[in-house]
Tab-separated table of C-alpha atoms in Angstrom:
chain	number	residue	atom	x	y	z
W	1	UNK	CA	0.000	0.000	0.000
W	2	UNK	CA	1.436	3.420	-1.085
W	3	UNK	CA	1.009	6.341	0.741
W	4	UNK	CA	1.011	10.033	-1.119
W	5	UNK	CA	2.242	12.851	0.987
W	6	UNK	CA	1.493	16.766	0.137
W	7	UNK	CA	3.428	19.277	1.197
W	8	UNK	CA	1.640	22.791	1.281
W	9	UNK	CA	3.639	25.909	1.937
W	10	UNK	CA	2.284	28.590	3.699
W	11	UNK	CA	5.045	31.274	2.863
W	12	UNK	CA	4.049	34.942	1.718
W	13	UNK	CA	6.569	36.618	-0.104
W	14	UNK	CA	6.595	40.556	0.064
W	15	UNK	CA	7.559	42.984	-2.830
W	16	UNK	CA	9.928	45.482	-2.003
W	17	UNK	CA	8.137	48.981	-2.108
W	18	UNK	CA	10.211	50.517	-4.411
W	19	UNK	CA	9.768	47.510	-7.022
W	20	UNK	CA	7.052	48.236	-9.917
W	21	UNK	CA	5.967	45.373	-11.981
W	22	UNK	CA	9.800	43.418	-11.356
W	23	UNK	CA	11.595	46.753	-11.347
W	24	UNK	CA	13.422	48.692	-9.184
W	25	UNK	CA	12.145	52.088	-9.090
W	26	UNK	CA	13.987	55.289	-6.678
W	27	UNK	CA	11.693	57.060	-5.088
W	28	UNK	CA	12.121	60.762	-5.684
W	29	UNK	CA	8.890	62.396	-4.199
W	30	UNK	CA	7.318	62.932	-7.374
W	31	UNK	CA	3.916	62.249	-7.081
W	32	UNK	CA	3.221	61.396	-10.543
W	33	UNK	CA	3.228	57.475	-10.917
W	34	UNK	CA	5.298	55.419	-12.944
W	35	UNK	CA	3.984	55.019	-17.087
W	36	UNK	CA	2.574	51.333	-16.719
W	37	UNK	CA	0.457	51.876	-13.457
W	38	UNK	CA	-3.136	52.221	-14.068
W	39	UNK	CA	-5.525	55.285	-13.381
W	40	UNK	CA	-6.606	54.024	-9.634
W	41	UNK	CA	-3.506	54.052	-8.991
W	42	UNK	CA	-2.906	58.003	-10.425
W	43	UNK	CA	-6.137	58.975	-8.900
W	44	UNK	CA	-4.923	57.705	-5.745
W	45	UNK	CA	-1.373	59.088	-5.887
W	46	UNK	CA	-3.188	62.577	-6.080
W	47	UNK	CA	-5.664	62.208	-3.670
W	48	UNK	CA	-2.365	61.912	-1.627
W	49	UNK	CA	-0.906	64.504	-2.815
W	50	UNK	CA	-3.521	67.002	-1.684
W	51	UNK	CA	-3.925	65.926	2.122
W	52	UNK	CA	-4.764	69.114	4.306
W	53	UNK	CA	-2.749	69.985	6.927
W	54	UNK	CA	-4.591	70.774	10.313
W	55	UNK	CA	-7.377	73.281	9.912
W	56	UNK	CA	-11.274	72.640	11.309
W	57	UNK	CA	-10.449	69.145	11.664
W	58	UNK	CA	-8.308	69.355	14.657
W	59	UNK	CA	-11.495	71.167	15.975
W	60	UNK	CA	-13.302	67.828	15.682
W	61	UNK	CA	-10.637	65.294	16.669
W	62	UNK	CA	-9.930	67.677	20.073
W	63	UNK	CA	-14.013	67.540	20.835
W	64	UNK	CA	-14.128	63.839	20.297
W	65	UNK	CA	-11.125	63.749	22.509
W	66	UNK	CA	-13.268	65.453	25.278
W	67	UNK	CA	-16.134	64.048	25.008
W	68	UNK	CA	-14.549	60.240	24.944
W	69	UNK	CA	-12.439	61.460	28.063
W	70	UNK	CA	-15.785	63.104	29.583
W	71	UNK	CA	-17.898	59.778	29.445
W	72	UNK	CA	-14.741	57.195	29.672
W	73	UNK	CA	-14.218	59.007	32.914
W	74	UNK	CA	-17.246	59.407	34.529
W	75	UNK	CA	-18.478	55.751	33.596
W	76	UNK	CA	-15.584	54.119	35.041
W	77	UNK	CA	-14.591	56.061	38.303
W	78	UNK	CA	-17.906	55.078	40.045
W	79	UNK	CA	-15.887	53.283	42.286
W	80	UNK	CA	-14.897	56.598	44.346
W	81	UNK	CA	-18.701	57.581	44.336
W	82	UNK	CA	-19.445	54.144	45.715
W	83	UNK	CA	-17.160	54.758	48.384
W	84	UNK	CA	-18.265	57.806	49.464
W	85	UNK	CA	-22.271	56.484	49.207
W	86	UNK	CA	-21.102	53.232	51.264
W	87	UNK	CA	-19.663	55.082	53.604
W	88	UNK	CA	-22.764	57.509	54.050
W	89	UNK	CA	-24.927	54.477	54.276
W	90	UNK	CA	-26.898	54.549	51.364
W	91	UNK	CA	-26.692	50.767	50.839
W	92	UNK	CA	-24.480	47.724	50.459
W	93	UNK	CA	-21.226	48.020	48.671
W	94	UNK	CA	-22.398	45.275	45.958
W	95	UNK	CA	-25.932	47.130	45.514
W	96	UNK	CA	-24.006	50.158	44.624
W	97	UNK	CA	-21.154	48.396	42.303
W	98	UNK	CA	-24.481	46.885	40.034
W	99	UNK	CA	-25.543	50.407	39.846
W	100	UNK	CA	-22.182	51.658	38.979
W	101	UNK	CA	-21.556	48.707	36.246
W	102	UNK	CA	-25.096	48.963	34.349
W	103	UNK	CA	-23.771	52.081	33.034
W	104	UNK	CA	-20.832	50.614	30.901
W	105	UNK	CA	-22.915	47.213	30.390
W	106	UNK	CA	-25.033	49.483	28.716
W	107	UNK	CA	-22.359	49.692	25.730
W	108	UNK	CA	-22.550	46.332	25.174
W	109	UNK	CA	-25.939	45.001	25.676
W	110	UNK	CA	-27.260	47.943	23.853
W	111	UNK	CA	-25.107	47.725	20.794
W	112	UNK	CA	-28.042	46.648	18.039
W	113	UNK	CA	-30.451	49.377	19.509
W	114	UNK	CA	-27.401	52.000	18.981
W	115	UNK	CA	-27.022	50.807	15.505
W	116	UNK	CA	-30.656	51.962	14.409
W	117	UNK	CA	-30.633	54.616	16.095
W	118	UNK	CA	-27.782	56.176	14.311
W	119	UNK	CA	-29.072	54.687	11.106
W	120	UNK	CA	-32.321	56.274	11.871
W	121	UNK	CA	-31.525	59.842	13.543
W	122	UNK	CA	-27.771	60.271	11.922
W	123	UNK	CA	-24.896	60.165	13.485
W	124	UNK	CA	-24.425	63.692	14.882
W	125	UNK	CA	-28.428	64.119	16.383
W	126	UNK	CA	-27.675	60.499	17.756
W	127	UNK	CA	-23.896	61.914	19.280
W	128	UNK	CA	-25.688	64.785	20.743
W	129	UNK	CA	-28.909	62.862	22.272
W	130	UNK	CA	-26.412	60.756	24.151
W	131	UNK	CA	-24.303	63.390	25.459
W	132	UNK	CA	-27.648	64.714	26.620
W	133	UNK	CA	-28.554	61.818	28.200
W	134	UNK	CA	-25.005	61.775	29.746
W	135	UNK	CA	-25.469	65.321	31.069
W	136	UNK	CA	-28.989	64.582	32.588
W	137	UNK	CA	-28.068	61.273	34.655
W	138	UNK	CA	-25.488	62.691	36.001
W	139	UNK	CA	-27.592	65.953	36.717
W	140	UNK	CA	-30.468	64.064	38.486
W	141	UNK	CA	-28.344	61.210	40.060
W	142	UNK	CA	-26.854	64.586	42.038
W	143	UNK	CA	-30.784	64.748	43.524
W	144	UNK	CA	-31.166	60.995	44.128
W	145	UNK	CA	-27.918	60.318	46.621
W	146	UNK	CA	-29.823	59.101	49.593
W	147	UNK	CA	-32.056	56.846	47.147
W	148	UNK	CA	-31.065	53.577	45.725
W	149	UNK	CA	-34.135	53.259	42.816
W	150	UNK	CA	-33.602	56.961	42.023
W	151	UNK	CA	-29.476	55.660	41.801
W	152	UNK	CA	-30.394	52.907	39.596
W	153	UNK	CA	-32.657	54.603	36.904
W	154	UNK	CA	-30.375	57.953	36.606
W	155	UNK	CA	-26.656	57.029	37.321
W	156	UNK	CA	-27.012	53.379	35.676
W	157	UNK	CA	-29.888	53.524	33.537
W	158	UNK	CA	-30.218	56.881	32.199
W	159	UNK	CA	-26.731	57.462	32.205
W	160	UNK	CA	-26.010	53.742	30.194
W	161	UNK	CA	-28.719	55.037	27.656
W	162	UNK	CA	-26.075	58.088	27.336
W	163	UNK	CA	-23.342	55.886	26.797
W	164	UNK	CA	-24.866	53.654	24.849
């Protein structure tokens, strides 16, 4: 009885980046492609060639920098809250941590919901009903300190929906 053996190789071979079609080419800063590339490749090259440097965009990227800082924050230091309410009496230390992790759950378990909603609304009325939402649980959980429902439905429900 004969047996057949295969070998299959499972090696990936990289082009140099300054090799065209099996030719070395020196790269000299010229945008304008080589003769034999096609014109994705040209349209590309000067879509490249016309990046803007800084402007209103650094506007945007600094707000989304805030606001990502503002609800990263605030979700995730509920543990020095939960201290403070623990040791005022409010309730049990593991009540209080289930309050404090519905909030970021909230990100997770509410992931399809987010989806149509931003398909639905957009994606800047959707950015700025959560960051209302955000703003308001944190605004009425303020009210609600000596109150475990009024904890749950503003600083973990209301405030997940923000975060969602």
């Amino acid at each position: 009885m004969a047996t057949i053996t295969q070998s299959v190789s499972t090696a990936i071979e990289l082009q140099d980046r300054n090799q065209v079609g099996g030719r070395l080419t020196k790269h000299t800063g010229d945008p304008t492609p080589p003769e034999n590339s096609d014109a994705v490749l040209q349209a590309s090259l000067a879509a490249d060639a016309e990046v803007p440097d800084g402007g209103y965009g650094w506007v945007i990227i600094s707000a989304c920098a805030v606001v990502a800082w503002w609800f990263t924050g605030t979700s995730y230091c509920w543990g020095v809250l939960q201290a403070a309410l623990v040791k005022e009496g409010v309730s049990t230390s593991s009540t209080l941590a289930f309050i404090g992790s519905l909030a970021p759950a909230c990100i997770s378990f509410l992931g399809v919901i987010n989806a149509n909603v931003i398909r639905r609304l957009g994606t800047r009325i959707s950015a700025l009903l959560g960051i209302f939402l955000l703003g308001l649980g944190q605004v009425l959980s303020g009210f609600t300190t000596k109150n475990v429902g009024g904890l749950f439905a503003t600083a973990g429900v209301l405030f997940g929906l923000g975060l969602r």
